[in-house]
Short mmCIF file of C-alpha atoms and ligand atoms in Angstrom, two decimals:
data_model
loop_
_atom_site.label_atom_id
_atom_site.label_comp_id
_atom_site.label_asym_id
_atom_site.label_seq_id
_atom_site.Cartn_x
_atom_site.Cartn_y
_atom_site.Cartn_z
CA UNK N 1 0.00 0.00 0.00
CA UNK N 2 1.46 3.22 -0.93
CA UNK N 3 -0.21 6.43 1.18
CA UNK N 4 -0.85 9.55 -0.47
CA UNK N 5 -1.29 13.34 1.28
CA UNK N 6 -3.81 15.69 -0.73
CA UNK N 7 -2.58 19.29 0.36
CA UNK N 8 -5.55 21.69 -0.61
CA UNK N 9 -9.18 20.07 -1.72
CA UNK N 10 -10.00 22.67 -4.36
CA UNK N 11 -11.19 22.13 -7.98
CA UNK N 12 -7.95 20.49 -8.97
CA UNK N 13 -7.05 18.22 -5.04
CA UNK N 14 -10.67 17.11 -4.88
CA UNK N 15 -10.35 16.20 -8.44
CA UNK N 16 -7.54 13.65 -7.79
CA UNK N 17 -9.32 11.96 -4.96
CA UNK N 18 -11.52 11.16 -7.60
CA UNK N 19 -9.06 10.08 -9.77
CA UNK N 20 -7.22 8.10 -7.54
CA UNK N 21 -10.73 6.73 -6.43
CA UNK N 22 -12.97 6.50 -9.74
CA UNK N 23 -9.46 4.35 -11.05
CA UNK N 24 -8.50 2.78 -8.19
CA UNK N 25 -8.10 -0.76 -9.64
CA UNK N 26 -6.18 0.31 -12.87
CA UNK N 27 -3.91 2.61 -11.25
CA UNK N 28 -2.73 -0.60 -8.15
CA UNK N 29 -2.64 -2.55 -11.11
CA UNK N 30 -0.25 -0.26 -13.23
CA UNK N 31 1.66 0.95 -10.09
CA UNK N 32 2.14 -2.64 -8.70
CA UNK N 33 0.10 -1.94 -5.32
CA UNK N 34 -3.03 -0.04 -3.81
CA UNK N 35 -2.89 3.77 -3.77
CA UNK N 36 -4.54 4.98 -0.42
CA UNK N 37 -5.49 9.32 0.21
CA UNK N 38 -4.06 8.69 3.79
CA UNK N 39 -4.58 12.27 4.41
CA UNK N 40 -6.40 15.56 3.25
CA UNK N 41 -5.05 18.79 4.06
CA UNK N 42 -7.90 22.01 4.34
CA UNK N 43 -8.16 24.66 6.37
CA UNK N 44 -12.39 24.05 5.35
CA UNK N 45 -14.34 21.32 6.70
CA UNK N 46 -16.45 19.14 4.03
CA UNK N 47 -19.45 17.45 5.95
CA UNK N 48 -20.91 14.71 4.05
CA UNK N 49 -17.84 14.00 1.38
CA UNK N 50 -15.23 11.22 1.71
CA UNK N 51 -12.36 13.58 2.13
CA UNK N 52 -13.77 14.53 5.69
CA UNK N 53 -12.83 11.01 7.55
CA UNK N 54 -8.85 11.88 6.11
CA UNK N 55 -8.99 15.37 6.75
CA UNK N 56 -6.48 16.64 8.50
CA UNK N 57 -5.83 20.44 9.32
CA UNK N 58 -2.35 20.55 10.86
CA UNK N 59 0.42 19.72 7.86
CA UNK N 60 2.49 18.55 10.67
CA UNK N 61 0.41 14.91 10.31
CA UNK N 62 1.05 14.57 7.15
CA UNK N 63 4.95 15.77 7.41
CA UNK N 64 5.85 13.78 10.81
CA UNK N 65 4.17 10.48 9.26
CA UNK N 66 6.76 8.56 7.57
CA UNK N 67 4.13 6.40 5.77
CA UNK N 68 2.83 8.82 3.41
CA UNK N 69 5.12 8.39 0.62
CA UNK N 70 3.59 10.97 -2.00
CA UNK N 71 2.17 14.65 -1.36
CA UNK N 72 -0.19 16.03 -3.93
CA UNK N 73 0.25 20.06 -3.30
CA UNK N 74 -2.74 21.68 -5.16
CA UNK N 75 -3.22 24.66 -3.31
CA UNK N 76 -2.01 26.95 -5.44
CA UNK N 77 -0.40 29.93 -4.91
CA UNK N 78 3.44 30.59 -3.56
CA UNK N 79 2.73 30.19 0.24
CA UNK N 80 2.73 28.19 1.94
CA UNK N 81 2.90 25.52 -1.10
CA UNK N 82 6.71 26.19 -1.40
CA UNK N 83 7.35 26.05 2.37
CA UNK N 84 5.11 22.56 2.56
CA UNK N 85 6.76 20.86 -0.69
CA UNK N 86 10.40 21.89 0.69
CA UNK N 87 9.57 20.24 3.77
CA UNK N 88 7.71 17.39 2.25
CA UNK N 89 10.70 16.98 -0.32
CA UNK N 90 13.26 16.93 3.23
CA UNK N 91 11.40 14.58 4.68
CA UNK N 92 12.24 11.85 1.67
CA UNK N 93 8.14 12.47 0.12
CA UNK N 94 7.69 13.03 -3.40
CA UNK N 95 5.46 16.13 -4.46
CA UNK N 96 3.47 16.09 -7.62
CA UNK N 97 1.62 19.44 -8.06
CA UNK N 98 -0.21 21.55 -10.56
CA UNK N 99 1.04 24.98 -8.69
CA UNK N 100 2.23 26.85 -12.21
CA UNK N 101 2.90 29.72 -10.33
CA UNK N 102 5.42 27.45 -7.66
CA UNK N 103 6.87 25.70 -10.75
CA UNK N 104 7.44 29.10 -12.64
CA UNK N 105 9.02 30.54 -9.26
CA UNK N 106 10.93 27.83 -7.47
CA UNK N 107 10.84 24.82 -9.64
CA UNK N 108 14.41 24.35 -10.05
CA UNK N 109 15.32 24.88 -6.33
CA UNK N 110 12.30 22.38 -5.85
CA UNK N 111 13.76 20.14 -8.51
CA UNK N 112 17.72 20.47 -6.82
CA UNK N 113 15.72 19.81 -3.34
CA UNK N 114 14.17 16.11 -4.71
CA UNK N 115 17.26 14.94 -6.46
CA UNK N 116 19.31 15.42 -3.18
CA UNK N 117 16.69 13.75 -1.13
CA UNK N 118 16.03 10.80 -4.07
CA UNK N 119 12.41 11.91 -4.54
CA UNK N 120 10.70 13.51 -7.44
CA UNK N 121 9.32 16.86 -7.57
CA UNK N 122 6.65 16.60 -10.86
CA UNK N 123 4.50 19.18 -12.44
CA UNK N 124 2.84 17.71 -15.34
CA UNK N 125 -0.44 19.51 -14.66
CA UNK N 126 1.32 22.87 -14.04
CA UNK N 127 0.99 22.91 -18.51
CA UNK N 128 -2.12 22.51 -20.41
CA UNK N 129 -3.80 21.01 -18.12
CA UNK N 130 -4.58 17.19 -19.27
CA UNK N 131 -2.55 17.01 -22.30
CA UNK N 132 0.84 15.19 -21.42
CA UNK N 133 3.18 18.01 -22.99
CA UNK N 134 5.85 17.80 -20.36
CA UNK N 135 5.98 14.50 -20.56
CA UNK N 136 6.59 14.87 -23.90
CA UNK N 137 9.36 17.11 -23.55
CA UNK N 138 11.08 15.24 -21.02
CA UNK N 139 10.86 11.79 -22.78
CA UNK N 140 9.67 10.97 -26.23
CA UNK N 141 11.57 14.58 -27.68
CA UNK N 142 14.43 14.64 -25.90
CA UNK N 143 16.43 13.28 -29.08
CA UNK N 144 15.27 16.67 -31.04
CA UNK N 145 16.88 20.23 -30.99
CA UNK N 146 13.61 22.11 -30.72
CA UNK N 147 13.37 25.68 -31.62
CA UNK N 148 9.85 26.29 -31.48
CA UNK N 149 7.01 26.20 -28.83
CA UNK N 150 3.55 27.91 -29.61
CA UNK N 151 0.80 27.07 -27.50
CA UNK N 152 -3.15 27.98 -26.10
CA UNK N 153 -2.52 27.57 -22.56
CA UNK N 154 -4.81 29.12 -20.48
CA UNK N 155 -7.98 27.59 -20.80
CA UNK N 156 -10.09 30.73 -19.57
CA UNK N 157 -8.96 32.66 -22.08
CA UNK N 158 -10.08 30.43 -24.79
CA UNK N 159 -13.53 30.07 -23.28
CA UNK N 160 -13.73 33.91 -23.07
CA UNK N 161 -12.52 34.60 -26.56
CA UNK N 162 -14.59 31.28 -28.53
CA UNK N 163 -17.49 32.59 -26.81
CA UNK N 164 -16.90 36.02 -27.85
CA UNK N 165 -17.06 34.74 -31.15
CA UNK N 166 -19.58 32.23 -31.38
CA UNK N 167 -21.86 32.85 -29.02
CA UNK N 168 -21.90 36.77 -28.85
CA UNK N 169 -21.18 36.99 -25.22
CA UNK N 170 -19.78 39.99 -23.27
CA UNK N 171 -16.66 39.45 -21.96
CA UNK N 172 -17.66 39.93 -18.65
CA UNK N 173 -20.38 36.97 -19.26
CA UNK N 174 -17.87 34.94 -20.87
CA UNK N 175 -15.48 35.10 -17.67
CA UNK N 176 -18.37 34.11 -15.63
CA UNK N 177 -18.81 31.26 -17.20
CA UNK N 178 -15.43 29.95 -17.25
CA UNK N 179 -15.25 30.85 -13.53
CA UNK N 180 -18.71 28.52 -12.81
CA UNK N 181 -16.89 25.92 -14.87
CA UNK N 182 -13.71 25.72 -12.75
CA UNK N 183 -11.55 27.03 -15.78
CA UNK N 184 -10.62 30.10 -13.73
CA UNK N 185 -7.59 30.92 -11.30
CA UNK N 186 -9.20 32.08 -7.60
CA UNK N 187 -8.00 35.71 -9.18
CA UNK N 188 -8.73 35.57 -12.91
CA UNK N 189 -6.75 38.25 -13.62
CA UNK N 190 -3.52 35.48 -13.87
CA UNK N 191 -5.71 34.27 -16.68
CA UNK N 192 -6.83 37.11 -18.28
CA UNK N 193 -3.66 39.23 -18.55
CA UNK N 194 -1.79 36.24 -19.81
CA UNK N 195 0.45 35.79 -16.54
CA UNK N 196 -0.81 31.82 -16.59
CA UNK N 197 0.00 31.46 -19.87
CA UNK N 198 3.08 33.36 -19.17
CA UNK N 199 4.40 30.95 -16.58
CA UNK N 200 3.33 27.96 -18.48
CA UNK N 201 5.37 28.88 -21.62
CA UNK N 202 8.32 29.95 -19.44
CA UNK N 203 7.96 26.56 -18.02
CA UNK N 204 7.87 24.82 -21.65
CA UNK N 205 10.34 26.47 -22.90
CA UNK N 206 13.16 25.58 -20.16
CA UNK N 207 12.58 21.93 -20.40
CA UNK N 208 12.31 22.24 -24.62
CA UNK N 209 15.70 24.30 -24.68
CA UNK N 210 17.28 22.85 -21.90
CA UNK N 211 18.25 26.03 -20.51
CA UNK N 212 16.43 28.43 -17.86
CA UNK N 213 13.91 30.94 -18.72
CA UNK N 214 12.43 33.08 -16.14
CA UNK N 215 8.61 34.12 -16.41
CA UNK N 216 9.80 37.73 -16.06
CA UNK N 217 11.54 37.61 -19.06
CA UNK N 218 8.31 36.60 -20.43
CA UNK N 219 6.70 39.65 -23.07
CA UNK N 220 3.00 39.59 -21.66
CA UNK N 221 -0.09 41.03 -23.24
CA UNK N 222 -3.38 39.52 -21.58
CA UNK N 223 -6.55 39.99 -23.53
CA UNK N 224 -8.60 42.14 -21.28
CA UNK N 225 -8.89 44.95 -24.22
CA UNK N 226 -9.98 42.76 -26.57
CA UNK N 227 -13.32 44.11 -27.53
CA UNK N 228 -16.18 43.04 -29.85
CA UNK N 229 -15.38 45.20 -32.84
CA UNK N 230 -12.02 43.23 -32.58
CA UNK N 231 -13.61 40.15 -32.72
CA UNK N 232 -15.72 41.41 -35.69
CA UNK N 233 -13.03 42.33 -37.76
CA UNK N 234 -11.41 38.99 -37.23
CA UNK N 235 -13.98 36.89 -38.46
CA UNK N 236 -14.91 39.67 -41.27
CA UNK N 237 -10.95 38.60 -42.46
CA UNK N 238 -11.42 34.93 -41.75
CA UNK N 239 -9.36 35.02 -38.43
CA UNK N 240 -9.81 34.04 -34.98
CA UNK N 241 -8.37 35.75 -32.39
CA UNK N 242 -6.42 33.53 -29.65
CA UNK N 243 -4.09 34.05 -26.63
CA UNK N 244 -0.91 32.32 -27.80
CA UNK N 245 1.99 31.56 -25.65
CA UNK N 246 5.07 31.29 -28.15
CA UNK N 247 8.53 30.87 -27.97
CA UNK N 248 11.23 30.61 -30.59
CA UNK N 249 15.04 29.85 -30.28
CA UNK N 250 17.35 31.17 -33.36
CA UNK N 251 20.89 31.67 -34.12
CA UNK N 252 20.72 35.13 -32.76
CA UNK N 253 18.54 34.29 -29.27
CA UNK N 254 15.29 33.44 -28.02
CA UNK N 255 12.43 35.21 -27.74
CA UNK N 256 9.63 34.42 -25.77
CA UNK N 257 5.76 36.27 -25.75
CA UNK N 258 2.30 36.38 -24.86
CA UNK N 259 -0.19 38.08 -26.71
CA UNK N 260 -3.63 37.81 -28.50
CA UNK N 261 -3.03 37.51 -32.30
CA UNK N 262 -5.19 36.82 -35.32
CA UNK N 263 -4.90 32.95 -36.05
CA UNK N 264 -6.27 31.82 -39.83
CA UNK N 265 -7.59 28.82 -40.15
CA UNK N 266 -4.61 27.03 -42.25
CA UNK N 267 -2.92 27.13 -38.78
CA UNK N 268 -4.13 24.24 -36.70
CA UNK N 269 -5.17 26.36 -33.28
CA UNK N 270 -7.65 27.91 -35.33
CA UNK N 271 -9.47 25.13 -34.44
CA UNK N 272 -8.81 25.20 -30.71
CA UNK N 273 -11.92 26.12 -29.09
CA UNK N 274 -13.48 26.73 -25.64
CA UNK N 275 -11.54 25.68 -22.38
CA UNK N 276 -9.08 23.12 -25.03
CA UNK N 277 -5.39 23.59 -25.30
CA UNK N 278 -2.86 23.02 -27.86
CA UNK N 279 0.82 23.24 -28.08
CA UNK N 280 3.03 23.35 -31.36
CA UNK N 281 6.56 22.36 -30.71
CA UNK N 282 9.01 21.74 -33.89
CA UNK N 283 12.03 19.86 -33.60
CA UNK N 284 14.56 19.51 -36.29
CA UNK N 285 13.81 15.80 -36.88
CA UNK N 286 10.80 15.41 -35.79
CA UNK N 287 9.29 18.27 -37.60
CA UNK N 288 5.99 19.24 -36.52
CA UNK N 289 3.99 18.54 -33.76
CA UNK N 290 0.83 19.25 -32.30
CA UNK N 291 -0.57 17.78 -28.55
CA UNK N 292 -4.17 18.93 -28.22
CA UNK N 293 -7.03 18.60 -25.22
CA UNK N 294 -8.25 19.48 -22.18
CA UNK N 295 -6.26 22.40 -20.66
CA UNK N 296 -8.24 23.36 -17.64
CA UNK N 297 -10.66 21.89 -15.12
CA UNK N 298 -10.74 19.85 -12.17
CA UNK N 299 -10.83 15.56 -13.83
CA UNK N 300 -8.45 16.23 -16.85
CA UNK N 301 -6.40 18.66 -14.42
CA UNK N 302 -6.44 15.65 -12.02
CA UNK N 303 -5.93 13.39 -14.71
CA UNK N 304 -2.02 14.53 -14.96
CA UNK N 305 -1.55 14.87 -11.43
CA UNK N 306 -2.70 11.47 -10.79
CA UNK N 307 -0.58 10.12 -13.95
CA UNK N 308 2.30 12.18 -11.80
CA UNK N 309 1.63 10.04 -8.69
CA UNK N 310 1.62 7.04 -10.36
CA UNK N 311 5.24 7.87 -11.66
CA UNK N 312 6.52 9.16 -8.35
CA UNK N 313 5.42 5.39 -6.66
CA UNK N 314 6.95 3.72 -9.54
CA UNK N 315 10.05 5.64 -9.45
CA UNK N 316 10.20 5.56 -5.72
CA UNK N 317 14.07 6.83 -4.64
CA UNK N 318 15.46 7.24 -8.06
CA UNK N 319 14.55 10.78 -9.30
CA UNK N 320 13.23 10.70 -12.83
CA UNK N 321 16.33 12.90 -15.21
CA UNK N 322 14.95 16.10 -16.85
CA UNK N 323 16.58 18.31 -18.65
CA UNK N 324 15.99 21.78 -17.24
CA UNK N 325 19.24 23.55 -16.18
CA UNK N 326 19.86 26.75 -14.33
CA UNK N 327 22.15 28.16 -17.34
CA UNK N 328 20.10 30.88 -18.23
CA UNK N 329 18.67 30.82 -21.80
CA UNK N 330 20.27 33.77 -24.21
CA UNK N 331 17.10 36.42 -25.47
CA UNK N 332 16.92 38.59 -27.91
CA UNK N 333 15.32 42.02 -27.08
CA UNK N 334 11.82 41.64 -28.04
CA UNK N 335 12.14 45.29 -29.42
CA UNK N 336 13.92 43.07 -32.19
CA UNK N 337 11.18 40.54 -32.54
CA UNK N 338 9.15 41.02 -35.98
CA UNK N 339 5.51 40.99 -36.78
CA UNK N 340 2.93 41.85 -38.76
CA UNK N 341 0.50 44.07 -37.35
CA UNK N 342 -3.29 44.64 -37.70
CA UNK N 343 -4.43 48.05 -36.91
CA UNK N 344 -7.22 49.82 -36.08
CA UNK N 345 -6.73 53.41 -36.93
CA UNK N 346 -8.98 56.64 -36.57
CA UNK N 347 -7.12 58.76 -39.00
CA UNK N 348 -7.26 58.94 -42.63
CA UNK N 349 -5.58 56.36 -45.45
CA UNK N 350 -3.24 59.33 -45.95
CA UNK N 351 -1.79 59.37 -42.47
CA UNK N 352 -1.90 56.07 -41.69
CA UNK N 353 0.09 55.27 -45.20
CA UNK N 354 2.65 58.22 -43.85
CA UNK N 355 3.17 56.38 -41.10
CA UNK N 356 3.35 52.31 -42.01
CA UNK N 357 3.70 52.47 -45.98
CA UNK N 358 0.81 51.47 -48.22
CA UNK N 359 -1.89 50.49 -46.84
CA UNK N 360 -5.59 48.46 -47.84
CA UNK N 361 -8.14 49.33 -45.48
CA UNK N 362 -10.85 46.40 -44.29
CA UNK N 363 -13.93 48.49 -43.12
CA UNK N 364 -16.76 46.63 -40.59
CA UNK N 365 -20.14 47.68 -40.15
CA UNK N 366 -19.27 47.39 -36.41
CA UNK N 367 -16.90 49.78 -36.59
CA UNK N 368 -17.31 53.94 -36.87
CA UNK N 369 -15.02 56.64 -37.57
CA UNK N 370 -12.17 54.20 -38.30
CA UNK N 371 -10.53 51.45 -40.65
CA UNK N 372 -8.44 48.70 -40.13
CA UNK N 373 -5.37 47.39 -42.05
CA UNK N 374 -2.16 45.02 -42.34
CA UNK N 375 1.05 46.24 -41.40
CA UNK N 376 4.21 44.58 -43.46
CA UNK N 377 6.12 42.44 -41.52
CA UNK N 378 7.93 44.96 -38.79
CA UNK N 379 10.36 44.49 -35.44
CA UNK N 380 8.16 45.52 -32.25
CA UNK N 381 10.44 48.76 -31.93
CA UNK N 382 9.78 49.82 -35.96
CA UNK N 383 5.68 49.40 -35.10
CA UNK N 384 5.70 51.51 -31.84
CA UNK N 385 7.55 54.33 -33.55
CA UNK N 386 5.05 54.31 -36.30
CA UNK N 387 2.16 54.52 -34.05
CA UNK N 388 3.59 57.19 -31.94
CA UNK N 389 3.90 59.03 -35.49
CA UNK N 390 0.73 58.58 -36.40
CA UNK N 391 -0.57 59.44 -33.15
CA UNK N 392 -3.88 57.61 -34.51
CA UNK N 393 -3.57 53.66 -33.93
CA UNK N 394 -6.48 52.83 -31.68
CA UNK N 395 -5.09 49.15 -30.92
CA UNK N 396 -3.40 46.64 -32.87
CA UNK N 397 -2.98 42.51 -32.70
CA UNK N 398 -0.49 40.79 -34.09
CA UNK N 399 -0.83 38.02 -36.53
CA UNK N 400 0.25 34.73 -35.72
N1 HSE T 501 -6.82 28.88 -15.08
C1 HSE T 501 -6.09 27.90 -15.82
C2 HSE T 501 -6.60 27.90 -17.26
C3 HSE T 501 -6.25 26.55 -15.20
O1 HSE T 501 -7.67 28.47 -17.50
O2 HSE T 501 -5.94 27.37 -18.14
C4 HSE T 501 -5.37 25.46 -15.79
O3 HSE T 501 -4.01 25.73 -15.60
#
């Protein structure tokens, strides 16, 4: 019997006592013995659910008994999840989590802190949710140089924006929605101004490229201005607009940024709707790939976590090798990065032309006292000093 320590039964900790539950005879069977919740760490009580005869609200239970073998740490947030999974990871217990925001911050101290103890510190769920894309990285790929990682990675975002588009909604009705769903961080603004998907490509990135990006480094636009007349001209042009989280690595540096942009439908995450994820990575022999499914949400959230645990019992004592090192990762300035640029201006053809170069306006019902157009392909630096000229750009998305 190996015991298990659920710290925090939210959407994602009461999702793998379901998990661990729903499965429980697959799961002995592909771990070798019985998986037991031996513990459940809340600072709530929960009258009436199966959680409340393991609840526990002292961490000290959990830490000072040497039978639990495996914490789950799904409460989110920097504190106290990085005191409890240093401690846990001292005390010889491995921690699988879906704490983004601990991985983003601490994971390679937390990662140094399991090795020296021979335990495993695993975060499949801090990245797209369900869809296995770290263990991806950290396995099947690890034979490629890869020098690309795109992604939809925040789930909330995709909600908001696909039901934007198809369904009319406000975005303050959309957010609602993925909020009653579960999709939503306890403060959505981590969704909504990108900083999720922000931490989750900084995370991608360091284990594609083998080196260490920091989230800060990260180029963040969220999509909180992104308006309906935006969302008209998109699909007047045959675009969709979604929240990508790309990275590339060239010659010259990497880049790394988060922004809305206008995705046709030739490329596949045109076709990535409501809370679903996807994530593009090229490699130079394998080409391209694409890992799609469910990014958010408390079963396929659990799903990885669980899939986590059943590693960390299988690989009991010998940590599982990963390639994330703390050599930092060269960037480029994204000043330097290029892109072409859709713009909504409130001038004339005349100025917006002396500003950017010919121009063909796209006109929307939707849209009064203005035009929209293409830039040419431009670095970041060449399109803010064009807008400052113009001293007319209302807003502009880039296009993927
Ligand atoms: N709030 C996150 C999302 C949860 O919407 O993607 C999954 O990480």
């Amino acid at each position: 019997m190996i015991n298990v320590a659920i710290l925090g039964y939210g959407t994602v900790g009461a999702g793998v006592y379901k998990v661990l539950d729903m499965n429980r005879e697959t799961i002995a069977r592909r771990v070798g013995e019985e998986l037991y919740v031996k513990y459940v760490l809340d600072l709530r009580d929960f009258p009436g659910d199966p959680a409340q005869e393991v609840l526990t609200h002292n961490y000290n239970d959990i830490l000072t008994d040497s039978d639990v073998m495996i914490v789950v740490e799904t409460m989110g947030g920097l504190n106290p999840a990085y005191k409890f999974t240093k401690l846990a990871l001292e005390a010889g217990k491995s921690v699988c989590t879906s704490n983004k925001e601990l991985v983003a911050e601490k994971g390679l101290e937390l990662r140094d802190i399991a090795k020296a103890n021979h335990v495993n510190y695993l975060f499949e769920a801090s990245c797209g949710g369900g869809i296995p894309i770290i263990h991806a990285l950290d396995n099947a790929l690890t034979a490629d140089e890869i020098d690309a990682v795109t992604g939809i990675l925040n789930g909330t975002t995709n909600y908001i924006l696909t039901q934007m588009a198809e369904e009319n909604e406000e975005f303050s009705e959309a957010l609602k929605g993925a909020q009653k769903k579960g999709y939503a961080e306890l403060h959505p603004e981590a969704d909504i101004e990108g900083w999720d998907a922000c931490r989750k490509i900084a995370i991608l990135s360091s284990l594609a490229y083998g080196k260490y990006v920091s989230y800060k480094d990260v180029f963040t636009e969220g999509i909180k201005d992104i308006d309906t007349v935006d969302i008209a001209y998109a699909k007047s042009m045959g675009f969709k607009i979604k929240l990508l989280a790309s990275s590339r690595r060239t010659e010259e540096g990497a880049w790394l940024m988060v922004a809305p942009k206008l995705v046709d439908g030739k490329n596949m995450l045109y076709h990535v709707n409501g809370v679903l994820n996807a994530v593009y990575v090229h490699g130079n022999a394998l080409g391209d790939c694409i890992l799609y499914g469910s990014g958010a949400g408390s079963l396929p959230t659990a799903s990885a976590v669980a899939g986590d645990v059943i590693s960390a019992a299988r690989n009991h004592g010998r940590p599982i090798p990963s390639d994330w090192s703390d050599d930092a990762l060269p960037l480029i300035p994204i000043d330097d990065v290029r892109n072409v640029f859709f713009v909504r201006f409130a001038g004339t053809a005349d100025e917006a032309e002396a500003a950017f170069g010919k121009i063909e306006k796209v006109m929307i019902p939707e849209a009064e006292g203005e035009f929209g157009f293409f830039t040419t392909e431009m670095t970041e630096k060449e399109f803010r000093d064009a807008a400052e000229k113009s001293g007319k750009v209302i807003k502009a998305i880039r296009r993927a």
